[in-house]
Amino acid sequence: MTASTHALAPLVLDGVVPYPPEFAQKYRENGIWLDQTFTEFLFASIEQHSEDTALIFGDTRITYGQLGERILTLAAGFERLGIRRGDRVVVHLPNIPDYVALVFALYEIGAVPVLTPIALRLHEIGYIVEESAARGYITTAAHDGNDLAALAAELKSSSSTLEHTIIVGSGGLEPLLAQGTLEHRRRSLPSDVAFLALSGGTTDRPKLVPHTHETYLASVRAAAAMTDITSDTVQLVVLPMSHSFAMRSPGYLSTLAAGGTVVMAPNGSPDVAFPLIAEHGVTIVALVPPLALAWLNSSLKLQHDLSTLAVMQVGGAKFSPDSARRVRPELGATVQQSFGMAEGLHTFTRLDASEDIITTRQGRPTTDADEIRVVDAHDVDVEIGSAGDLLTRGPSTIRGYYNAPQHQHVFTEDGFYRTGDIVVQDADGYLTVTGRSKDQINRGGEKVAPAEVEDLLLAHESVHEASVQGIPDAVLGERVKAFLLPRAGVDPKTLSLPKVRQFLKGKGLAAYKLPDVVELVTEFERTAVGKISKRK
Ligand code: AMP
């Protein structure tokens, strides 16, 4: 440790619910929380593997040494901009090679990246900038036909905190790269908030999830052990790099910490992914169920050598046992189911578990310190083998959302997070997800909060009332359906599916939240308190 390390005081970030001291002490004493920051975690590997390939994207290959250089150069640029320890910077990028360098450059200076999926638009990003009081916003000029540079300009003009917008890929990084390099050293403490992630969402707006270095790295290390990550690992990352499944389950963080290679892809369709598996000898990939199905059903699997693929992880939404049973015979890989959430807990089926377990369960926790309760409507524990609401508490599960006392009720008084998932736990601790008690739509792993869409629909001049619900879909699991009660006398054509989608798009809503189906109704069934009854 350098002299300046001793001078570091813990970062004070208002709006973070701390772990009770006795829990923090226990996790440290048990060796689950280590005295290590994100950059220390990665730089240990950078020093050991400097000549090896860290990242591959298209024709770009980046060695560990080059990655380290790039991180420290960008860190100098951020520091020169005046970004300081604890400052929030919203990162809104697709999977590109500089993703890792940019995020780690922020970690190096102790800034707090706010990790957002590229699919989000002005409605969501504007709110996230405001809620996190972000000083910086990093995006790319355009993505999927959307002008993100214009979005950046709009954010800057409307936000009172945003000072810096950085557009990657159109010379936007040049000013950051012209400031020399920083020396790698400790500029934040393991107990500092490292980043803010987004909750899957059940409320009208996204909630921010604060993870510290020690809470998150605990889960990264545990996941690496569950998935046998080593320096020989070649991991294909097709899911958004901002999502916890792509980050830490085991994600790019585990592979980079072990000195393996991360192959990044813009998406996971078989025509993109299969050639990459064959070319780079990919050993592990994480997919959401619709992608896994697309791989299983693709005739392309016969045209590419997929023999190196040892593990196909599936999670984010329920993978059907019938599909899971097809993985080994048809793709030659072991399926590993994973269930988890941005709030912290993640579970895995063990690689050596029986075929019955790996095809029917969604995994079990990674450490004994992850506490699981399965309870009835009165918070009383149910019998093993019975369905109930999943509550969890542990070294990687947050104690509250960032700056959101109004949502503290999803945590029990003794700190358990109410996941909103209905599960059955078996005698070996394995969980099977059987349903959901939260008001959320899981569209192939992408989460939609009905209240967020309903709120925007109510702003439509022809809509009197709206109810947004999930409807079953063979591939996605669920799709989004909007039931609309029109205002008296309006022409129903103003509420056709294309018009409704166009309206919501115009409001800056992400494309995956737009209704797939619209149905006009003449009345809604009500609950006893007069709310629209979603059941009926
Ligand atoms: P997110 O924070 O976006 O990862 O969403 C977390 C939520 O996704 C969980 O609370 C579950 O509702 C759902 N989820 C994640 N993995 C699975 C899985 N393997 N099976 C069923 N639901 C899942």
Coordinates of C-alpha atoms and ligand atoms in Angstrom, one line a residue:
M1 CA 0.0 0.0 0.0
T2 CA 1.2 3.5 -0.8
A3 CA 1.2 6.3 1.7
S4 CA -1.8 7.9 0.0
T5 CA -3.8 4.7 0.6
H6 CA -3.7 5.4 4.3
A7 CA -5.1 8.8 3.7
L8 CA -8.2 7.4 2.0
A9 CA -11.4 7.8 4.1
P10 CA -14.5 5.7 3.2
L11 CA -16.5 7.2 0.4
V12 CA -19.7 8.8 1.8
L13 CA -22.5 8.5 -0.7
D14 CA -25.9 9.6 0.6
G15 CA -28.7 7.3 -0.2
V16 CA -26.9 4.0 0.3
V17 CA -28.3 1.6 3.0
P18 CA -25.3 0.2 4.8
Y19 CA -24.8 -3.4 5.9
P20 CA -25.1 -3.7 9.7
P21 CA -21.6 -3.7 11.1
E22 CA -21.9 -7.2 12.6
F23 CA -22.7 -8.6 9.1
A24 CA -19.9 -6.7 7.5
Q25 CA -17.5 -8.0 10.1
K26 CA -18.7 -11.6 9.7
Y27 CA -18.3 -11.5 5.9
R28 CA -14.8 -10.1 6.3
E29 CA -13.8 -12.6 8.9
N30 CA -15.1 -15.5 6.8
G31 CA -13.0 -14.4 3.9
I32 CA -16.0 -13.7 1.7
W33 CA -15.4 -9.9 1.5
L34 CA -11.7 -9.3 0.6
D35 CA -9.6 -6.2 0.9
Q36 CA -9.6 -5.7 -2.9
T37 CA -11.1 -3.2 -5.3
F38 CA -12.2 -3.8 -8.9
T39 CA -9.1 -2.4 -10.4
E40 CA -6.8 -4.4 -8.0
F41 CA -8.8 -7.5 -9.0
L42 CA -8.1 -6.8 -12.7
F43 CA -4.6 -5.4 -12.5
A44 CA -3.4 -8.5 -10.7
S45 CA -4.3 -10.4 -13.9
I46 CA -3.0 -7.7 -16.2
E47 CA 0.4 -7.9 -14.6
Q48 CA 0.5 -11.7 -14.8
H49 CA -0.8 -12.1 -18.3
S50 CA 0.3 -8.9 -20.1
E51 CA 1.1 -10.6 -23.4
D52 CA -2.0 -12.8 -23.5
T53 CA -5.2 -11.9 -25.3
A54 CA -7.8 -10.4 -23.0
L55 CA -10.5 -9.2 -25.5
I56 CA -11.5 -10.1 -29.0
F57 CA -14.1 -8.1 -31.0
G58 CA -14.3 -8.6 -34.7
D59 CA -10.7 -8.1 -36.0
T60 CA -9.7 -6.3 -32.8
R61 CA -7.5 -8.2 -30.3
I62 CA -6.5 -6.6 -27.1
T63 CA -3.8 -8.0 -24.9
Y64 CA -3.9 -7.6 -21.1
G65 CA -1.0 -5.2 -21.3
Q66 CA -2.9 -3.0 -23.9
L67 CA -6.0 -3.2 -21.8
G68 CA -4.1 -1.9 -18.7
E69 CA -2.6 0.9 -20.8
R70 CA -5.9 1.9 -22.2
I71 CA -7.5 1.9 -18.7
L72 CA -4.8 4.1 -17.2
T73 CA -4.9 6.5 -20.2
L74 CA -8.6 6.9 -20.1
A75 CA -8.4 7.3 -16.3
A76 CA -6.0 10.2 -16.8
G77 CA -8.5 11.7 -19.2
F78 CA -11.4 11.4 -16.8
E79 CA -9.3 12.9 -14.0
R80 CA -8.3 15.8 -16.2
L81 CA -12.0 16.4 -17.0
G82 CA -12.5 16.8 -13.3
I83 CA -14.4 13.6 -12.7
R84 CA -13.7 12.8 -9.0
R85 CA -14.1 9.9 -6.6
G86 CA -17.8 9.2 -6.0
D87 CA -19.0 11.0 -9.1
R88 CA -21.6 9.2 -11.1
V89 CA -21.1 8.6 -14.8
V90 CA -23.8 7.0 -16.8
V91 CA -22.4 4.4 -19.2
H92 CA -24.8 3.6 -22.0
L93 CA -22.8 1.6 -24.5
P94 CA -23.3 -1.5 -26.6
N95 CA -20.7 -4.4 -26.4
I96 CA -17.6 -2.7 -27.9
P97 CA -13.9 -3.3 -27.1
D98 CA -13.6 0.0 -25.2
Y99 CA -16.5 -0.9 -22.9
V100 CA -14.2 -2.7 -20.4
A101 CA -11.5 0.0 -20.6
L102 CA -13.9 2.9 -20.0
V103 CA -15.7 1.3 -17.1
F104 CA -12.4 0.3 -15.4
A105 CA -10.9 3.8 -16.0
L106 CA -13.8 5.1 -14.0
Y107 CA -13.2 2.5 -11.3
E108 CA -9.5 3.4 -11.3
I109 CA -10.3 7.0 -10.3
G110 CA -13.0 5.9 -7.8
A111 CA -15.8 7.3 -9.9
V112 CA -19.1 5.3 -9.9
P113 CA -20.3 4.1 -13.3
V114 CA -24.0 3.7 -13.7
L115 CA -24.3 0.7 -15.9
T116 CA -27.3 0.9 -18.3
P117 CA -28.4 -1.4 -21.2
I118 CA -28.0 0.1 -24.6
A119 CA -31.7 -0.6 -25.4
L120 CA -32.8 2.2 -23.0
R121 CA -34.0 5.5 -24.5
L122 CA -34.6 9.1 -23.3
H123 CA -37.5 8.3 -21.0
E124 CA -35.3 5.9 -18.9
I125 CA -31.9 7.4 -19.3
G126 CA -33.1 10.9 -18.5
Y127 CA -34.5 9.6 -15.3
I128 CA -31.4 7.6 -14.5
V129 CA -29.2 10.7 -15.0
E130 CA -31.5 12.7 -12.7
E131 CA -31.7 10.0 -10.0
S132 CA -28.0 9.4 -9.9
A133 CA -27.2 13.1 -10.2
A134 CA -24.7 12.1 -12.9
R135 CA -21.9 14.4 -13.9
G136 CA -21.0 12.4 -17.0
Y137 CA -22.8 10.4 -19.7
I138 CA -20.9 8.1 -22.1
T139 CA -22.6 6.7 -25.2
T140 CA -22.0 5.9 -28.9
A141 CA -23.1 8.1 -31.8
A142 CA -25.9 5.8 -33.0
H143 CA -27.2 2.3 -32.2
D144 CA -29.9 0.2 -34.0
G145 CA -30.9 3.3 -36.0
N146 CA -31.3 5.5 -32.9
D147 CA -29.4 8.8 -32.8
L148 CA -27.8 8.6 -29.4
A149 CA -25.7 11.7 -30.0
A150 CA -29.0 13.6 -30.2
L151 CA -30.1 11.9 -27.0
A152 CA -26.9 13.0 -25.3
A153 CA -27.5 16.6 -26.4
E154 CA -31.0 16.5 -25.1
L155 CA -29.9 15.2 -21.8
K156 CA -27.2 17.8 -21.4
S157 CA -29.7 20.6 -22.1
S158 CA -32.3 19.3 -19.6
S159 CA -30.1 18.0 -16.7
S160 CA -28.8 20.3 -14.0
T161 CA -26.0 18.0 -13.0
L162 CA -24.6 16.7 -16.3
E163 CA -21.4 18.4 -17.4
H164 CA -19.7 15.9 -19.7
T165 CA -21.2 13.9 -22.5
I166 CA -18.7 11.6 -24.3
I167 CA -19.6 10.0 -27.6
V168 CA -17.4 7.0 -28.3
G169 CA -16.5 6.2 -31.8
S170 CA -16.6 9.6 -33.5
G171 CA -13.4 11.1 -32.1
G172 CA -15.2 11.7 -28.8
L173 CA -12.5 9.8 -26.8
E174 CA -9.6 11.8 -28.3
P175 CA -9.6 14.5 -25.6
L176 CA -9.5 11.8 -23.0
L177 CA -6.6 10.0 -24.6
A178 CA -4.3 13.1 -24.8
Q179 CA -3.7 13.4 -21.1
G180 CA -0.9 10.9 -20.5
T181 CA -1.5 7.9 -18.2
L182 CA -2.1 7.5 -14.5
E183 CA -0.2 5.2 -12.3
H184 CA -2.3 2.3 -11.1
R185 CA -2.9 2.6 -7.4
R186 CA -5.7 2.5 -4.8
R187 CA -8.0 5.5 -5.2
S188 CA -11.1 3.9 -3.7
L189 CA -11.7 1.5 -0.8
P190 CA -13.3 -2.0 -1.1
S191 CA -16.2 -0.8 1.0
D192 CA -16.9 2.1 -1.4
V193 CA -19.9 1.9 -3.8
A194 CA -18.2 0.6 -7.0
F195 CA -21.1 1.1 -9.4
L196 CA -24.9 1.5 -9.7
A197 CA -26.8 -1.1 -11.7
L198 CA -30.5 -1.2 -12.7
S199 CA -33.1 -3.2 -11.0
G200 CA -35.3 -5.4 -13.3
G201 CA -38.1 -3.1 -12.2
T202 CA -41.6 -3.4 -10.9
T203 CA -42.2 0.3 -10.3
D204 CA -43.0 3.1 -12.7
R205 CA -39.3 4.0 -13.0
P206 CA -36.1 2.0 -12.8
K207 CA -34.5 1.6 -9.3
L208 CA -30.7 1.9 -8.9
V209 CA -28.8 -0.9 -7.2
P210 CA -25.6 0.1 -5.4
H211 CA -22.9 -2.5 -5.2
T212 CA -19.6 -2.0 -3.3
H213 CA -16.3 -3.6 -4.5
E214 CA -16.4 -6.1 -1.8
T215 CA -20.0 -7.2 -2.2
Y216 CA -19.8 -7.6 -5.9
L217 CA -16.3 -9.2 -6.1
A218 CA -17.5 -11.8 -3.6
S219 CA -20.1 -12.9 -6.1
V220 CA -17.7 -12.8 -9.0
R221 CA -15.2 -15.1 -7.2
A222 CA -17.9 -17.5 -6.2
A223 CA -19.3 -17.7 -9.7
A224 CA -15.8 -18.4 -11.2
A225 CA -15.5 -21.3 -8.8
M226 CA -18.9 -22.7 -9.9
T227 CA -18.0 -22.5 -13.6
D228 CA -14.4 -23.7 -13.5
I229 CA -13.0 -20.5 -15.0
T230 CA -9.2 -20.6 -15.7
S231 CA -6.7 -18.9 -17.9
D232 CA -7.7 -21.4 -20.6
T233 CA -11.3 -20.1 -20.6
V234 CA -12.6 -18.5 -23.8
Q235 CA -15.8 -16.9 -23.0
L236 CA -18.3 -15.6 -25.5
V237 CA -20.2 -12.6 -24.3
V238 CA -23.4 -11.8 -26.3
L239 CA -25.7 -10.4 -23.6
P240 CA -25.4 -6.7 -22.7
M241 CA -22.1 -6.2 -20.8
S242 CA -24.0 -4.0 -18.3
H243 CA -26.2 -7.0 -17.2
S244 CA -25.1 -9.0 -14.1
F245 CA -25.3 -12.3 -16.1
A246 CA -22.7 -10.9 -18.5
M247 CA -20.6 -9.3 -15.8
R248 CA -20.3 -11.7 -12.9
S249 CA -22.1 -15.0 -13.3
P250 CA -19.2 -15.7 -14.1
G251 CA -19.2 -13.0 -16.7
Y252 CA -16.3 -11.1 -18.3
L253 CA -15.0 -10.1 -14.8
S254 CA -14.3 -13.7 -13.8
T255 CA -12.6 -14.6 -17.1
L256 CA -10.4 -11.5 -17.1
A257 CA -9.4 -12.0 -13.5
A258 CA -8.3 -15.5 -14.4
G259 CA -6.3 -14.5 -17.5
G260 CA -8.7 -16.1 -19.9
T261 CA -10.0 -14.5 -23.2
V262 CA -13.4 -12.7 -23.6
V263 CA -14.8 -12.8 -27.1
M264 CA -17.4 -10.0 -27.4
A265 CA -20.2 -10.1 -29.9
P266 CA -22.9 -7.5 -30.7
N267 CA -25.6 -10.1 -30.3
G268 CA -26.1 -13.8 -29.9
S269 CA -27.8 -15.0 -33.0
P270 CA -26.4 -18.3 -34.4
D271 CA -25.0 -16.7 -37.6
V272 CA -22.9 -14.3 -35.4
A273 CA -22.1 -16.6 -32.5
F274 CA -21.4 -20.0 -34.2
P275 CA -18.5 -18.8 -36.4
L276 CA -17.0 -17.1 -33.3
I277 CA -17.1 -20.3 -31.3
A278 CA -15.4 -22.2 -34.1
E279 CA -12.8 -19.5 -34.8
H280 CA -11.8 -18.8 -31.2
G281 CA -12.5 -22.1 -29.5
V282 CA -15.1 -20.7 -27.2
T283 CA -15.6 -22.8 -24.0
I284 CA -18.4 -21.0 -22.2
V285 CA -21.3 -18.8 -23.1
A286 CA -24.3 -17.3 -21.2
L287 CA -27.6 -17.0 -22.9
V288 CA -31.2 -16.1 -22.2
P289 CA -33.8 -18.8 -23.0
P290 CA -34.9 -17.4 -26.4
L291 CA -31.3 -17.3 -27.6
A292 CA -30.7 -20.8 -26.3
L293 CA -33.8 -22.0 -28.3
A294 CA -32.5 -20.2 -31.4
W295 CA -29.2 -22.1 -31.1
L296 CA -30.9 -25.4 -30.6
N297 CA -33.3 -24.9 -33.5
S298 CA -30.6 -23.5 -35.9
S299 CA -29.5 -25.7 -38.8
L300 CA -26.2 -23.7 -38.7
K301 CA -25.1 -25.8 -35.8
L302 CA -24.2 -28.6 -38.2
Q303 CA -22.0 -26.3 -40.3
H304 CA -19.7 -25.0 -37.5
D305 CA -17.3 -26.8 -35.2
L306 CA -18.9 -26.2 -31.8
S307 CA -16.9 -29.0 -30.1
T308 CA -15.0 -26.6 -27.7
L309 CA -18.2 -25.3 -26.1
A310 CA -18.2 -27.1 -22.7
V311 CA -20.8 -25.0 -20.9
M312 CA -23.9 -23.3 -22.0
Q313 CA -25.3 -21.2 -19.2
V314 CA -29.0 -20.2 -19.4
G315 CA -30.7 -17.8 -17.2
G316 CA -32.5 -14.4 -16.9
A317 CA -35.9 -16.2 -17.4
K318 CA -37.2 -19.8 -17.0
F319 CA -35.6 -22.3 -19.3
S320 CA -38.0 -25.1 -20.0
P321 CA -36.9 -28.6 -19.0
D322 CA -37.7 -29.9 -22.5
S323 CA -35.3 -27.4 -24.1
A324 CA -32.6 -28.0 -21.4
R325 CA -32.7 -31.7 -22.2
R326 CA -31.8 -31.0 -25.8
V327 CA -28.6 -29.1 -25.0
R328 CA -26.1 -32.0 -24.4
P329 CA -27.3 -34.2 -27.3
E330 CA -27.6 -31.4 -29.8
L331 CA -24.9 -29.0 -28.9
G332 CA -22.5 -31.2 -27.0
A333 CA -22.3 -28.8 -24.0
T334 CA -23.3 -29.1 -20.4
V335 CA -26.2 -26.8 -19.6
Q336 CA -25.8 -24.7 -16.5
Q337 CA -28.9 -23.0 -15.3
S338 CA -28.5 -19.7 -13.4
F339 CA -31.0 -17.6 -11.6
G340 CA -30.2 -14.3 -10.2
M341 CA -30.9 -10.6 -9.9
A342 CA -29.2 -7.3 -10.1
E343 CA -29.9 -6.9 -6.4
G344 CA -27.3 -9.6 -5.7
L345 CA -28.2 -13.3 -5.2
H346 CA -27.2 -15.6 -8.0
T347 CA -27.5 -19.4 -8.1
F348 CA -26.1 -22.1 -10.4
T349 CA -26.7 -25.7 -11.0
R350 CA -23.4 -27.5 -10.4
L351 CA -21.6 -28.7 -13.5
D352 CA -21.3 -32.2 -12.2
A353 CA -25.0 -32.4 -11.0
S354 CA -27.3 -35.1 -12.5
E355 CA -29.0 -34.5 -15.8
D356 CA -32.3 -34.3 -13.9
I357 CA -31.0 -31.5 -11.7
I358 CA -29.4 -29.4 -14.4
T359 CA -32.5 -29.6 -16.6
T360 CA -35.2 -28.9 -14.0
R361 CA -33.6 -26.6 -11.4
Q362 CA -32.5 -23.0 -11.6
G363 CA -29.5 -23.5 -9.3
R364 CA -28.5 -23.1 -5.7
P365 CA -26.6 -20.3 -3.9
T366 CA -22.8 -20.1 -4.3
T367 CA -21.9 -19.7 -0.6
D368 CA -23.4 -20.8 2.8
A369 CA -23.5 -17.1 3.7
D370 CA -26.3 -16.6 1.1
E371 CA -29.4 -17.0 3.2
I372 CA -32.6 -18.3 1.6
R373 CA -36.1 -18.2 3.0
V374 CA -39.2 -19.5 1.2
V375 CA -42.3 -18.1 2.9
D376 CA -46.0 -17.9 2.7
A377 CA -48.2 -14.8 2.6
H378 CA -47.5 -14.3 6.4
D379 CA -43.8 -14.5 6.0
V380 CA -43.8 -17.9 7.7
D381 CA -41.3 -20.4 6.2
V382 CA -43.0 -23.2 4.1
E383 CA -41.9 -26.8 4.1
I384 CA -39.1 -27.9 1.9
G385 CA -40.6 -28.9 -1.5
S386 CA -43.5 -26.4 -1.2
A387 CA -43.8 -23.2 -3.2
G388 CA -43.4 -19.8 -1.6
D389 CA -42.0 -16.3 -1.9
L390 CA -38.2 -16.2 -2.1
L391 CA -36.5 -13.9 0.4
T392 CA -32.7 -13.6 0.5
R393 CA -30.0 -11.9 2.4
G394 CA -26.2 -12.3 2.0
P395 CA -22.8 -10.9 1.3
S396 CA -23.7 -9.8 -2.2
T397 CA -27.3 -8.8 -1.8
I398 CA -28.0 -5.1 -1.2
R399 CA -29.8 -3.8 1.8
G400 CA -31.7 -1.1 0.0
Y401 CA -32.0 0.7 -3.4
Y402 CA -30.0 3.9 -4.0
N403 CA -31.8 7.0 -2.7
A404 CA -35.1 5.2 -2.6
P405 CA -36.5 5.1 0.9
Q406 CA -40.0 4.8 -0.6
H407 CA -39.0 1.3 -1.9
Q408 CA -37.4 0.1 1.4
H409 CA -40.5 -2.1 1.9
V410 CA -39.1 -4.7 -0.5
F411 CA -36.6 -5.4 2.2
T412 CA -37.7 -7.0 5.5
E413 CA -36.7 -5.3 8.7
D414 CA -34.0 -7.8 9.3
G415 CA -32.6 -7.1 5.8
F416 CA -34.0 -9.9 3.5
Y417 CA -34.7 -8.8 0.0
R418 CA -38.2 -9.8 -1.2
T419 CA -37.3 -11.1 -4.7
G420 CA -40.9 -11.3 -5.9
D421 CA -40.1 -14.8 -7.3
I422 CA -42.1 -17.9 -6.3
V423 CA -39.8 -20.8 -5.8
V424 CA -39.7 -24.4 -4.5
Q425 CA -36.5 -25.4 -2.7
D426 CA -35.5 -29.1 -2.6
A427 CA -33.7 -30.9 0.2
D428 CA -30.3 -30.2 -1.5
G429 CA -30.9 -26.5 -1.6
Y430 CA -31.7 -26.3 -5.3
L431 CA -34.4 -23.8 -6.3
T432 CA -37.0 -24.2 -9.0
V433 CA -38.7 -21.0 -10.1
T434 CA -42.4 -21.7 -10.4
G435 CA -43.9 -18.2 -10.7
R436 CA -43.8 -14.6 -9.7
S437 CA -45.6 -12.4 -7.1
K438 CA -44.2 -9.1 -8.4
D439 CA -45.9 -7.0 -11.1
Q440 CA -43.3 -7.6 -13.8
I441 CA -43.2 -9.0 -17.3
N442 CA -40.2 -11.1 -18.2
R443 CA -39.9 -10.8 -22.0
G444 CA -37.2 -13.3 -22.8
G445 CA -35.0 -12.1 -20.0
E446 CA -35.7 -8.4 -20.5
K447 CA -37.9 -7.1 -17.7
V448 CA -40.8 -4.7 -18.2
A449 CA -42.5 -2.9 -15.4
P450 CA -46.2 -2.6 -16.4
A451 CA -46.6 0.5 -14.3
E452 CA -44.0 2.3 -16.3
V453 CA -45.8 1.6 -19.6
E454 CA -49.2 2.3 -18.2
D455 CA -48.1 5.7 -16.9
L456 CA -47.1 6.7 -20.4
L457 CA -50.2 5.3 -22.0
L458 CA -52.3 7.4 -19.7
A459 CA -50.7 10.5 -21.3
H460 CA -52.3 9.5 -24.7
E461 CA -55.2 11.7 -25.4
S462 CA -57.4 8.8 -26.5
V463 CA -56.7 6.6 -23.5
H464 CA -59.0 6.7 -20.5
E465 CA -57.4 3.7 -18.6
A466 CA -54.7 1.2 -19.3
S467 CA -53.5 -2.1 -18.0
V468 CA -50.3 -3.7 -19.3
Q469 CA -49.8 -7.5 -18.8
G470 CA -47.7 -10.4 -19.9
I471 CA -49.2 -12.9 -22.2
P472 CA -47.6 -16.4 -22.8
D473 CA -45.3 -16.7 -25.8
A474 CA -43.7 -19.9 -27.0
V475 CA -40.2 -18.3 -27.6
L476 CA -40.0 -15.3 -25.4
G477 CA -41.9 -16.8 -22.4
E478 CA -44.0 -13.7 -22.3
R479 CA -44.9 -10.8 -24.5
V480 CA -46.3 -7.4 -23.6
K481 CA -50.0 -6.8 -24.0
A482 CA -51.8 -3.4 -23.4
F483 CA -55.5 -3.4 -22.6
L484 CA -56.8 0.0 -23.3
L485 CA -60.1 1.6 -22.3
P486 CA -60.6 4.4 -24.8
R487 CA -62.0 7.8 -23.9
A488 CA -65.7 8.3 -24.9
G489 CA -66.2 9.1 -28.6
V490 CA -62.6 8.5 -29.8
D491 CA -61.9 6.8 -33.1
P492 CA -60.5 3.3 -32.2
K493 CA -58.1 3.6 -35.1
T494 CA -56.1 6.2 -33.1
L495 CA -55.3 3.3 -30.8
S496 CA -54.1 0.7 -33.3
L497 CA -51.0 -1.3 -32.4
P498 CA -48.6 0.7 -34.7
K499 CA -50.0 4.0 -33.5
V500 CA -49.7 3.0 -29.8
R501 CA -46.1 1.8 -30.4
Q502 CA -45.3 5.0 -32.2
F503 CA -46.7 7.1 -29.4
L504 CA -44.7 5.3 -26.8
K505 CA -41.5 5.4 -28.9
G506 CA -42.0 9.1 -29.2
K507 CA -42.1 9.3 -25.4
G508 CA -38.6 7.8 -25.4
L509 CA -39.5 4.3 -24.1
A510 CA -37.1 1.4 -24.9
A511 CA -38.3 -0.8 -27.8
Y512 CA -38.5 -4.0 -25.8
K513 CA -41.1 -2.4 -23.5
L514 CA -43.5 -1.5 -26.4
P515 CA -46.7 -3.5 -26.5
D516 CA -46.6 -6.5 -28.8
V517 CA -50.4 -6.6 -28.7
V518 CA -53.1 -4.0 -28.0
E519 CA -56.7 -4.8 -27.1
L520 CA -59.4 -2.2 -26.7
V521 CA -61.9 -3.0 -23.9
T522 CA -65.2 -1.4 -22.8
E523 CA -64.6 -1.9 -19.1
F524 CA -62.2 -3.3 -16.6
E525 CA -62.9 -5.8 -13.8
R526 CA -62.0 -4.2 -10.5
T527 CA -60.5 -5.5 -7.2
A528 CA -62.3 -4.8 -4.0
V529 CA -60.4 -1.5 -3.6
G530 CA -61.3 -0.4 -7.2
K531 CA -58.0 -1.1 -8.9
I532 CA -57.9 -2.8 -12.3
S533 CA -57.8 -6.5 -11.7
K534 CA -54.9 -8.0 -13.6
R535 CA -56.0 -11.5 -12.8
K536 CA -59.3 -11.1 -14.5
Ligands
AMP1 P1 -32.5 -9.0 -13.4 O1 -32.2 -8.2 -12.2 O2 -32.8 -8.2 -14.6 O3 -31.4 -10.0 -13.6 O4 -33.9 -9.8 -13.1 C1 -33.9 -10.6 -12.1 C2 -35.2 -11.5 -12.2 O5 -35.2 -12.2 -13.4 C3 -35.4 -12.5 -11.1 O6 -35.9 -11.9 -9.9 C4 -36.4 -13.4 -11.7 O7 -37.7 -12.9 -11.7 C5 -35.9 -13.4 -13.2 N1 -35.0 -14.6 -13.5 C6 -33.6 -14.5 -13.5 N2 -33.1 -15.7 -13.8 C7 -34.2 -16.6 -13.9 C8 -34.3 -18.0 -14.2 N3 -33.2 -18.8 -14.4 N4 -35.5 -18.5 -14.2 C9 -36.6 -17.7 -13.9 N5 -36.6 -16.4 -13.7 C10 -35.4 -15.8 -13.7

